[in-house]
Coordinates of C-alpha atoms and ligand atoms in Angstrom, one line a residue:
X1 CA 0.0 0.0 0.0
X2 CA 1.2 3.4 -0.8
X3 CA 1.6 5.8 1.7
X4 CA -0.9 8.1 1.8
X5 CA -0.2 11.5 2.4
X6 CA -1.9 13.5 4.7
X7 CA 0.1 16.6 6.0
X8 CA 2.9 19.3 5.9
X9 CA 4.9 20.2 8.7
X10 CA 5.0 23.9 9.1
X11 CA 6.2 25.5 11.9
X12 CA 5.3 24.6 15.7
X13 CA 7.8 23.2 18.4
X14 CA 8.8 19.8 20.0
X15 CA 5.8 20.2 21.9
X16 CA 3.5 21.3 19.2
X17 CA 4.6 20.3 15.5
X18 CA 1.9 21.8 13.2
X19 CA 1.0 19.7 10.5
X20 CA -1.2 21.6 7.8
X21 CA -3.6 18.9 6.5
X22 CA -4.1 18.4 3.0
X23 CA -7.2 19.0 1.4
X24 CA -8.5 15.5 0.9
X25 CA -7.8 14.2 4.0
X26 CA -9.0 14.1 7.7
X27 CA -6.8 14.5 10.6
X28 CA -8.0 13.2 14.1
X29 CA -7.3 13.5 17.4
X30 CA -4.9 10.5 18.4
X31 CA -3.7 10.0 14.7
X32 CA -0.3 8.0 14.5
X33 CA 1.4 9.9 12.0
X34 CA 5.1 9.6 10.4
X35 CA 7.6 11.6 9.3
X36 CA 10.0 9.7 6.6
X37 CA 14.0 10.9 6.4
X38 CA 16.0 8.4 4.6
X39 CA 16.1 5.5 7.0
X40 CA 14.9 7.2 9.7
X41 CA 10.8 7.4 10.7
X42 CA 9.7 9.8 13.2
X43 CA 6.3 8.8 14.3
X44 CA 4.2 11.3 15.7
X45 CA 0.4 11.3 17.6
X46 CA -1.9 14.4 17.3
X47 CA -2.6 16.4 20.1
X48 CA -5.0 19.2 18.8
X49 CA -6.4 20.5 16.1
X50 CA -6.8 23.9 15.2
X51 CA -7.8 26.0 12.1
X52 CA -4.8 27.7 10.2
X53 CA -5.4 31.2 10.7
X54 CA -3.0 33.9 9.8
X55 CA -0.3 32.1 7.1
X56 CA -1.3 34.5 4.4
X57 CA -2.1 37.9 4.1
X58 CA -5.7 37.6 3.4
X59 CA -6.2 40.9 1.8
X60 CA -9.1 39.2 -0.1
X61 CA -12.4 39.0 1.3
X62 CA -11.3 35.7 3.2
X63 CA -13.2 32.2 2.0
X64 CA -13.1 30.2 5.3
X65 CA -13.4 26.9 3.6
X66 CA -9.9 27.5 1.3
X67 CA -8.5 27.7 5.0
X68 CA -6.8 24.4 6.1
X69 CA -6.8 22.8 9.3
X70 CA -3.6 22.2 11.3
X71 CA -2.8 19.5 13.4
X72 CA -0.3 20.0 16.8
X73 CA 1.2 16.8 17.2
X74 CA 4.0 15.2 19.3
X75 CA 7.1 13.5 18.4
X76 CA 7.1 10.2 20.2
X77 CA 9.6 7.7 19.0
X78 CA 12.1 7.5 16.4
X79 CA 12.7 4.4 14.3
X80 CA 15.6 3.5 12.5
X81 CA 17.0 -0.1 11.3
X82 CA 19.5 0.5 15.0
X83 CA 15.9 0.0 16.8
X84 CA 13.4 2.7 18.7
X85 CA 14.0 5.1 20.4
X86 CA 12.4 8.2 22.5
X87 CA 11.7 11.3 20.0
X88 CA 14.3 14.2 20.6
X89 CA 14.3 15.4 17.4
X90 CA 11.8 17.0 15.3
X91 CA 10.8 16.4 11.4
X92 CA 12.7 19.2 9.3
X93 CA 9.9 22.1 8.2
X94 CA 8.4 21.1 5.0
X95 CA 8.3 17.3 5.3
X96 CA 5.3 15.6 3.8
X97 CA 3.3 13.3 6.8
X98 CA 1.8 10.4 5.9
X99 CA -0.4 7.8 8.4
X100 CA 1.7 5.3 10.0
X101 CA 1.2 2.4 8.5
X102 CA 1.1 -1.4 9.4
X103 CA 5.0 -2.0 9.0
X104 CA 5.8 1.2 10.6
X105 CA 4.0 -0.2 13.6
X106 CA 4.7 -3.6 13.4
X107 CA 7.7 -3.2 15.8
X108 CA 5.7 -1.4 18.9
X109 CA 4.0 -4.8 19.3
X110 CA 6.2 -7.3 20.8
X111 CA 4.3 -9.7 19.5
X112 CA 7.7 -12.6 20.9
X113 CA 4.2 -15.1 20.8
X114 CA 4.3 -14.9 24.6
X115 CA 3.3 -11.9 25.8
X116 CA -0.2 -10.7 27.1
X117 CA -2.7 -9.5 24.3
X118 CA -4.4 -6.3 25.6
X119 CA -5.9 -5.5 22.0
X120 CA -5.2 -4.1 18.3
X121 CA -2.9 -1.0 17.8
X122 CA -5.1 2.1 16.8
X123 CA -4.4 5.2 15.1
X124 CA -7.2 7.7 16.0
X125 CA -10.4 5.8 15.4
X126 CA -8.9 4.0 12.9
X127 CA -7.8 -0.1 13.8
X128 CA -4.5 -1.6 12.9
X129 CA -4.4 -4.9 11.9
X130 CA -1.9 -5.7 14.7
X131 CA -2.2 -6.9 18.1
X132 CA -0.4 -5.3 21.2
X133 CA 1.3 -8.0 23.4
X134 CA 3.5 -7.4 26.7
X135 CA 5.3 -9.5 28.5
X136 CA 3.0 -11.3 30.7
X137 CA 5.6 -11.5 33.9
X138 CA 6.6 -7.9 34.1
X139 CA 2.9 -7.0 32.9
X140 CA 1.5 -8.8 36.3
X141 CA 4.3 -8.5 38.6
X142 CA 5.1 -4.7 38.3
X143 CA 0.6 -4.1 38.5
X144 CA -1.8 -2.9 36.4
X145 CA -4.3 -0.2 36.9
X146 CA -6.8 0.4 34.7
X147 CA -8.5 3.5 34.8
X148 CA -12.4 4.8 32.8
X149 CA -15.2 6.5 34.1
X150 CA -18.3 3.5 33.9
X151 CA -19.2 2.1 31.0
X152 CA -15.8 2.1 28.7
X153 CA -14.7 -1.2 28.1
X154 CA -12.7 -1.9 31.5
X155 CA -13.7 -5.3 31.9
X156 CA -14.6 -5.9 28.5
X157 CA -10.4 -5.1 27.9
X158 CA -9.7 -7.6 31.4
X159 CA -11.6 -10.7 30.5
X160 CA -9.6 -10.2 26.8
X161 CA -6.2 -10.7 28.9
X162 CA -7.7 -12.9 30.9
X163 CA -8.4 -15.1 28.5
X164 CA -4.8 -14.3 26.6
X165 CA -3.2 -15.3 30.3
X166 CA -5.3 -18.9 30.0
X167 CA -4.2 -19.5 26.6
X168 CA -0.5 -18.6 27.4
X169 CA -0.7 -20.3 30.7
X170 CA 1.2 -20.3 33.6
X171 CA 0.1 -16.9 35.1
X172 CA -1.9 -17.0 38.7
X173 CA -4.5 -14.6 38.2
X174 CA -7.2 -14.3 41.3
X175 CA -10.0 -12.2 40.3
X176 CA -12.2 -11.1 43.2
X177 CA -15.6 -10.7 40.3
X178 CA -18.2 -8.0 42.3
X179 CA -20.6 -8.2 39.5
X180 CA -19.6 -12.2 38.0
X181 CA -19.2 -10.8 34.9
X182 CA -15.7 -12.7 33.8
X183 CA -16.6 -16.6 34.1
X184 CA -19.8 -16.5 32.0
X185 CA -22.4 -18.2 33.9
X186 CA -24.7 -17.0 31.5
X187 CA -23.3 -16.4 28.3
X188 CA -19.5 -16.6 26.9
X189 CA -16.7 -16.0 29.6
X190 CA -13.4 -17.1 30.6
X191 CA -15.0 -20.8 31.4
X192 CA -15.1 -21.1 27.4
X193 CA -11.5 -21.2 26.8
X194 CA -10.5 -24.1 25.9
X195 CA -7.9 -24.7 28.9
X196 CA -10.1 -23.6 31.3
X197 CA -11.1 -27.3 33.0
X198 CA -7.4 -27.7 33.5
X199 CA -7.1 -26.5 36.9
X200 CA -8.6 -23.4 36.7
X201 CA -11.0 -23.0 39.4
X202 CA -14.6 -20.5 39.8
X203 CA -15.9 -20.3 43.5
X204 CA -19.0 -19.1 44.3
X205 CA -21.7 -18.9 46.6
X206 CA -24.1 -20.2 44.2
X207 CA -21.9 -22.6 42.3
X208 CA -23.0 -24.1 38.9
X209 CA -22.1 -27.7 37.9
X210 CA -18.4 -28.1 38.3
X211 CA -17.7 -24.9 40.8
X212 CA -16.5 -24.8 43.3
X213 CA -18.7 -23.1 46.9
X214 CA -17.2 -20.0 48.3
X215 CA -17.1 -20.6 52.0
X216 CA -14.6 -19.9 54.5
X217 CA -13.9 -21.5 57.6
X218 CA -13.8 -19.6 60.3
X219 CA -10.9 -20.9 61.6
X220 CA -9.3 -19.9 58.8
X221 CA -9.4 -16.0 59.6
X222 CA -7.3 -13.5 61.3
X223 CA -7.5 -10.7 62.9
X224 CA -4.8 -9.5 60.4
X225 CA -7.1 -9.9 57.7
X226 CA -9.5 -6.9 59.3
X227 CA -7.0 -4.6 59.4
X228 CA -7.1 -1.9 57.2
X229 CA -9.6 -3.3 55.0
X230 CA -13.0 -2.9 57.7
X231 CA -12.8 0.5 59.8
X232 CA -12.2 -0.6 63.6
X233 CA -11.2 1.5 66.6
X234 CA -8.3 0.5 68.6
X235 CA -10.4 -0.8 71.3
X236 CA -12.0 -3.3 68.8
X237 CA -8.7 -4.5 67.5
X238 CA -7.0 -5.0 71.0
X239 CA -9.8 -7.3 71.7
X240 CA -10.0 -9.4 68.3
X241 CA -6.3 -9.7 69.4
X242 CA -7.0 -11.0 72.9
X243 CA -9.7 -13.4 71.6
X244 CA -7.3 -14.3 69.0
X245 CA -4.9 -14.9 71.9
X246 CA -7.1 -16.7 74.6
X247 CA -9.2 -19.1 71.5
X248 CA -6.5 -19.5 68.8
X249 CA -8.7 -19.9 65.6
X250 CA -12.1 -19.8 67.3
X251 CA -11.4 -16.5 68.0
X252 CA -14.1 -15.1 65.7
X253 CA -16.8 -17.5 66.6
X254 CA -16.3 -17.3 70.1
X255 CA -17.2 -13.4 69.8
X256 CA -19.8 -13.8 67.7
X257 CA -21.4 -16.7 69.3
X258 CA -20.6 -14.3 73.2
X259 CA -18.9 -16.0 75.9
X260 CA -21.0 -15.8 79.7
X261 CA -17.7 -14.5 80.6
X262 CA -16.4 -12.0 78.2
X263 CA -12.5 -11.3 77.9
X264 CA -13.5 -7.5 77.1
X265 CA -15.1 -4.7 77.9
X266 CA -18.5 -6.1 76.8
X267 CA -19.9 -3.5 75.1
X268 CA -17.0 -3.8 72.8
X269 CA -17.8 -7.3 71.9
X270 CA -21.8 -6.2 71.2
X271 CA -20.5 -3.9 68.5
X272 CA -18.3 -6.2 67.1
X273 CA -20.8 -8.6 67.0
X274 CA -22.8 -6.3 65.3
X275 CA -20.0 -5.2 63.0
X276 CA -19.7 -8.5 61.6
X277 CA -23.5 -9.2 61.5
X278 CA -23.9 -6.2 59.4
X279 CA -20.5 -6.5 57.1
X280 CA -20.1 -10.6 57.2
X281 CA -23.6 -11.5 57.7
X282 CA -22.0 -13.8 60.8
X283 CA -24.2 -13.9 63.5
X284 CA -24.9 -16.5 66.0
X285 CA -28.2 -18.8 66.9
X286 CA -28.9 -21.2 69.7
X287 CA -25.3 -21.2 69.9
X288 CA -24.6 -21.9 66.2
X289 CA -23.2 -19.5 63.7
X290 CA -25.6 -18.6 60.6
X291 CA -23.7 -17.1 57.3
X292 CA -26.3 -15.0 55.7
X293 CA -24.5 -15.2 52.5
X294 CA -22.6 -19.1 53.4
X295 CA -19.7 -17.4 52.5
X296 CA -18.3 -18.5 55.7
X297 CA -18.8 -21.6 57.9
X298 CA -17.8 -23.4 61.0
X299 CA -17.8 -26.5 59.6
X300 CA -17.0 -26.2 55.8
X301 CA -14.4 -24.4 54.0
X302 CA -11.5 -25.4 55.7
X303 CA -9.5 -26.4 52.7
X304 CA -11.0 -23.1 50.3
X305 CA -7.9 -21.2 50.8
X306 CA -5.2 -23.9 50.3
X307 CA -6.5 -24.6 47.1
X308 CA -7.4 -21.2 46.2
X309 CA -3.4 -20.5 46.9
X310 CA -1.8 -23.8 44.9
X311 CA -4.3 -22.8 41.8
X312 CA -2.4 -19.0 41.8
X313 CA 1.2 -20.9 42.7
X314 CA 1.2 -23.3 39.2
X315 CA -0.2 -20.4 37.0
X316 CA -4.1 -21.3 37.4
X317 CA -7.2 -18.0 37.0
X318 CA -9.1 -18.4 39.9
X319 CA -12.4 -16.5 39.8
X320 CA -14.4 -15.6 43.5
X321 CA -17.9 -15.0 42.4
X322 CA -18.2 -12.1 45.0
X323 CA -21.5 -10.5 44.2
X324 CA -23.8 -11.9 46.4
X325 CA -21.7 -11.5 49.6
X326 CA -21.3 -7.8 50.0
X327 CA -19.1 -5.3 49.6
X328 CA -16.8 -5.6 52.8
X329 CA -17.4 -9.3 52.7
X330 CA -15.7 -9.2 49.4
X331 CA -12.7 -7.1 50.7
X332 CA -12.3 -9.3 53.7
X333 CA -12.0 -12.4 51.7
X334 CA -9.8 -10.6 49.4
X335 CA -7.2 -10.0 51.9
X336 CA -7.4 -13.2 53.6
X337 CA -6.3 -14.6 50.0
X338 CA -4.0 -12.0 49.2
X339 CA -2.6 -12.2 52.4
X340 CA -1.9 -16.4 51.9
X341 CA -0.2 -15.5 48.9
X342 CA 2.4 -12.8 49.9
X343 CA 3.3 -14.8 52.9
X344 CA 4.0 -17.8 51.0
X345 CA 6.0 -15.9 48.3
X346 CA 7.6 -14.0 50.4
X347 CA 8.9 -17.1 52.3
X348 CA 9.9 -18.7 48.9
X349 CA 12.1 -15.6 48.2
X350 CA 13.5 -16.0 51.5
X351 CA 14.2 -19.7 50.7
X352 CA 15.2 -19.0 47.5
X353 CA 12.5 -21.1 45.9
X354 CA 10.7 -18.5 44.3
X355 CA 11.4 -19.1 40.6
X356 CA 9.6 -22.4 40.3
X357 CA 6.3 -20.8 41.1
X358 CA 4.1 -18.8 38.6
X359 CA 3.8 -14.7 39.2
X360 CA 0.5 -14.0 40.9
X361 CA -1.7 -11.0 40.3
X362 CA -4.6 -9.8 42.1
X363 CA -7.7 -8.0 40.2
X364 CA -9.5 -5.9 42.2
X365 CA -12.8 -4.2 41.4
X366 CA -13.0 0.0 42.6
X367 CA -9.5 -0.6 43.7
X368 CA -9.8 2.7 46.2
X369 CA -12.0 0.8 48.3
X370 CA -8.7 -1.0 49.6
X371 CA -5.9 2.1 48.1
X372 CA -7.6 5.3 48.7
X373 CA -5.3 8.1 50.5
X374 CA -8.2 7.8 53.3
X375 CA -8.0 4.4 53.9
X376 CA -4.3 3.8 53.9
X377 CA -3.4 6.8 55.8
X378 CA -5.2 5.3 59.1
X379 CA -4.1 1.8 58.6
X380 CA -2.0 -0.2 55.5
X381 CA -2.8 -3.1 54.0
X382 CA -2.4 -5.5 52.1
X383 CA -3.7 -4.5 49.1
X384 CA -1.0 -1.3 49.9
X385 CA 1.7 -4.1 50.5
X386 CA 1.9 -5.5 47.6
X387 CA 1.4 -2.3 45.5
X388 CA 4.3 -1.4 47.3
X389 CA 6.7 -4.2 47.3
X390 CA 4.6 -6.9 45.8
X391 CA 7.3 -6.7 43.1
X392 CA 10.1 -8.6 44.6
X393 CA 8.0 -11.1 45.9
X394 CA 6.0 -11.6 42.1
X395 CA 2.9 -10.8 43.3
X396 CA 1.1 -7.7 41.6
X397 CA -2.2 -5.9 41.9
X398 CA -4.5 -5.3 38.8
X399 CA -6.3 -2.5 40.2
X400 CA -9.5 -1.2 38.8
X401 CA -11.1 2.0 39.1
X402 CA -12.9 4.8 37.9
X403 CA -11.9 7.5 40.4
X404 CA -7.9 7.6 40.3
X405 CA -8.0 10.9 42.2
X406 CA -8.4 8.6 45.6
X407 CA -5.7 6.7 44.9
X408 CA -2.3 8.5 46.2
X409 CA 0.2 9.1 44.1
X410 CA 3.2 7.0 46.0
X411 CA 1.1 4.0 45.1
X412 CA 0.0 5.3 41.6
X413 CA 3.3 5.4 40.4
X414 CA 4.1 1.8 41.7
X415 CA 1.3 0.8 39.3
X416 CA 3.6 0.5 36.2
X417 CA 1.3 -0.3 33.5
X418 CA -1.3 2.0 32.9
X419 CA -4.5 1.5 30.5
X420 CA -6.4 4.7 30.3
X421 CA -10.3 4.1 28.5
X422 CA -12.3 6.8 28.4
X423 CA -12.9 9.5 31.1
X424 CA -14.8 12.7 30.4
X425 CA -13.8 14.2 34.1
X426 CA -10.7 16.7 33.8
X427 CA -9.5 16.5 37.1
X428 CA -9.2 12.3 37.1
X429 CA -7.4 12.5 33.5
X430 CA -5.0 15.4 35.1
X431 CA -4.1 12.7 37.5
X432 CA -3.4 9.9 35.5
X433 CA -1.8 11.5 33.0
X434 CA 0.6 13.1 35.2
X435 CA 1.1 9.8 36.9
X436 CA 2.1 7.8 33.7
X437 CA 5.8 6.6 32.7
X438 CA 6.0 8.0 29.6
X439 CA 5.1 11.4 29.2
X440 CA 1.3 12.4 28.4
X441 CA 0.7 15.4 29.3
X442 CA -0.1 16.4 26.1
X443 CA -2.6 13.4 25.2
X444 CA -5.5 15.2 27.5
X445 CA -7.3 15.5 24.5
X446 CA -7.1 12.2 23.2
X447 CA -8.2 11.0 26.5
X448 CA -11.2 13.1 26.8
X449 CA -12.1 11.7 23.2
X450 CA -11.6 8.3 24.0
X451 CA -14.9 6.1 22.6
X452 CA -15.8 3.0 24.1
X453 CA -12.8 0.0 23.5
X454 CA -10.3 2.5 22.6
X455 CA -7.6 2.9 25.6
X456 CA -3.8 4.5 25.9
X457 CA -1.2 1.8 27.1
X458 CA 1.6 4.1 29.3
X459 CA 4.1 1.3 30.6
X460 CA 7.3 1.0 31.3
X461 CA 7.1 -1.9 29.1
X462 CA 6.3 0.4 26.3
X463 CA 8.2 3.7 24.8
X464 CA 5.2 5.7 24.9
X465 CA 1.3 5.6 25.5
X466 CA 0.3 3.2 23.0
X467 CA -3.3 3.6 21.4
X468 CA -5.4 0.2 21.3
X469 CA -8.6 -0.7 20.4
X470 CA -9.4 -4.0 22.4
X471 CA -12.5 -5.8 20.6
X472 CA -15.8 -7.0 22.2
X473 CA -14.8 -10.0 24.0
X474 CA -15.9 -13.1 22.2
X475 CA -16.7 -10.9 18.8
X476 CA -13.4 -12.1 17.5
X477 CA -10.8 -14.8 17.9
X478 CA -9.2 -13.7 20.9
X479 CA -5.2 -14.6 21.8
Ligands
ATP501 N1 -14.9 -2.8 22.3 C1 -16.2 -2.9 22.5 N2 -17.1 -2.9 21.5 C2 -18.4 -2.9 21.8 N3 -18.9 -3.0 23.0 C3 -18.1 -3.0 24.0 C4 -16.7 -2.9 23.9 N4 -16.2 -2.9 25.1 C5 -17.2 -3.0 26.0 N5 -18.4 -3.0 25.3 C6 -19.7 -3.1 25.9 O1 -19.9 -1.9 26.7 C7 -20.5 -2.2 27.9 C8 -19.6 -1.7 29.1 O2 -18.4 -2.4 29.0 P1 -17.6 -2.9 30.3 O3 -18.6 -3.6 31.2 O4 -16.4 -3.6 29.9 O5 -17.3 -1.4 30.9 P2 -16.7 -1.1 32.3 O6 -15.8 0.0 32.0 O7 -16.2 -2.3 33.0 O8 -17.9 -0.5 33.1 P3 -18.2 -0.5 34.7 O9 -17.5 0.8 35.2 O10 -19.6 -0.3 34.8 O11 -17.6 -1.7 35.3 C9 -20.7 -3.7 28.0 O12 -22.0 -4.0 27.6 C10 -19.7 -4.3 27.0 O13 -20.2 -5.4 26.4
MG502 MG1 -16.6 -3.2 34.7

């Protein structure tokens, strides 16, 4: 295919080339653009648009629709057969622009047949015939947050690496699912791969044929597992901690069920009681204990976390079907899982047997919930832990939200992949895109205009915020 020509550079600055666009053709916001000279490609992405005001000396009556449109773009990479690198140079004034094309893009894919597919390059509204790939292990381990207002494709664009991450293998993946959207129970999901029956494992409270029940033993929870995740005084968390002490694991149902003799202050233990009636559904009858939701048992569950733990160590996706347990029900059993898991690696790294076991990420659903300056400030956790130093240990966070503003900015920039959908709120995209790797402080635009699908991949992984379109899950082949 030839080239097709669609601009002229004519003045601007590294920040703002202006491209005057040619008469037939259609610039948009987000274009992928290149600049030829010799061997060397200089591709570019449109910022803005503008009309072209003021280049001649209209002495005519001026006809608005002779007047051309001009393009501010940014230099983003340069490619040359000695590989990519960051832009820090501009095209000379006067070079013809054309669209980047398929093999100019080709190399931005690293498509080694390994990595993670996230969806098809993009130029503008315009889809490439290519897929975007990154390397699965850095991808998970290093965290993922993936940022839209409601309604853009967030989990539409998760499910699609899910499934990539199945068909690759070897990647833990625990996915705590508050609307059980990502197995499919009615309709194509992740359980339609076909690797899914080896190992992979979906826990719910209302299992289908072949699930597994989510239900805890409560014998199997800490007081560690509270903290920082369900808002407790210090009085509260003193005496979880003497229970904890005096019962060993039948610390939580001896509070809830009430001792004759209680170890604390006993209005203490009525409002704990109460706390985990109203955010467990735990309460206790004739001596018994009743789970509103069975999430939790004092009978059954007691293996749920041991395998939930050795399906994330050999590379298995293991779905929690959280939506009919409540919100800090969810974040509870979150942490009780997450916790396993960064005990367990971070033992292995201490042992040095770390490298036989398969990285481990964590997706989590309105991620402030568990990251928010507000809730961290009082108490970690450790959702914060492993957004922190998860790293070493190979466990990351895939963290979900549509308000990145709550999130602070020392754990925002531990998040090193970012993939920015659609958000029409100024203040949230000022905070992303100043929280990015590479530079986008010029793509505000572009992420304003973002349509549903279309995201901006800003890694470290990648030399510059990427422009993807990831297709309706199931409407294509997938990778
Ligand atoms: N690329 C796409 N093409 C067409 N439809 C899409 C695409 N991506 C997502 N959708 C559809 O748009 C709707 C919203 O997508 P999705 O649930 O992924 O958004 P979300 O950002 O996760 O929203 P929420 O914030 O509510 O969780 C869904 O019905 C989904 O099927
Ligand atoms: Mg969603």
């Amino acid at each position: 295919m030839e080239p097709v020509g669609v601009g002229v550079v004519v003045g601007g600055s590294y920040e703002s080339i202006l491209i005057r666009e040619n008469k037939d053709r259609r610039i948009e916001i987000g274009d992928l653009l290149v600049a030829k000279e010799n061997d060397r490609k200089i591709l570019l992405k449109v910022s803005s648009l503008r009309f072209g005001e003021g280049e001649e000396n209209h002495s005519l009556p001026i006809n608005y629709a002779e007047i051309p449109t001009v393009a501010t773009a940014r230099p983003v990479i340069v490619m040359s057969p000695g590989g990519i690198v960051p832009a820090k140079i501009i095209p000379r004034l006067g070079s013809e622009v054309v669209y980047a094309s398929r093999d100019d893009l080709e190399p931005l894919t690293g498509s080694d047949g390994k990595g993670i597919y996230l969806g098809k390059l993009r130029s503008g509204s315009k889809v490439i015939d290519l897929d975007l790939f990154l390397n699965g292990e850095d991808l998970f381990t290093q965290h993922v947050l993936v940022a839209a207002t409601t309604g853009r494709g967030k989990s539409n664009l998760l499910k699609t690496m899910i499934w990539s991450a199945l068909s690759r293998g070897g990647y833990g993946i625990l996915v705590l699912d508050s609307h059980d959207e990502y197995y499919g129970r009615s309709g194509k999901g992740v359980k339609d791969h076909e690797s899914w029956k080896q190992g992979n494992m979906y826990f719910s409270t209302n299992p289908p044929p072949g699930a597994s029940s989510l239900v805890f033993n409560l014998s199997t929870i800490e007081p560690d597992h509270f903290f920082g995740i369900m808002s407790l005084t210090d009085a509260q968390k003193q005496a979880m901690i003497v229970y904890n002490r005096e019962y060993g694991d039948k610390w939580l149902e001896k509070i809830v069920i009430g001792q004759d003799q209680e170890l604390v202050d006993s209005r203490t233990a009525r409002v704990l009681r109460r706390k985990f009636r109203l955010s467990l559904g735990i309460y206790a009858r004739n001596g018994r204990i009743v789970s509103e939701t069975n999430a939790f048992s004092q009978t059954a569950g007691s293996s749920t976390i041991k395998s939930i733990v050795s399906a994330l160590e050999s590379g298995k996706v293991v779905i929690l079907d959280t939506s009919r347990i409540g919100d800090e029900a969810e974040l509870l059993i979150g942490s009780i899982v997450a916790t396993e898991v960064f005990s367990i690696y971070r033992d292995r790294k201490g042992d040095g047997t770390l490298d036989g076991k398969a990285p481990v990420s964590i997706l989590i659903e309105e991620a402030p919930r568990v990251l928010s300056e507000e809730k961290i400030e009082e108490e970690s956790n450790i959702f914060a832990s492993i957004a922190r130093e998860g790293r070493k240990f190979r466990v990351g966070l895939i963290a979900v939200t549509q308000i990145v503003s709550l999130i602070p900015k020392s754990i925002l920039t531990n998040l090193n992949t970012k993939i920015i959908l659609g958000n029409e709120m100024s203040l949230e995209r000022k905070v992303l895109l100043e929280s990015c790797s590479n530079d986008l402080s010029f793509e505000d635009t572009a992420v304003a205009s973002l349509d549903r699908g279309e995201a901006i991949v800003s890694s470290i992984l990648t030399k510059f915020g990427i422009p993807i379109y990831t297709p309706l899950f199931g409407s294509s082949g997938g990778s």
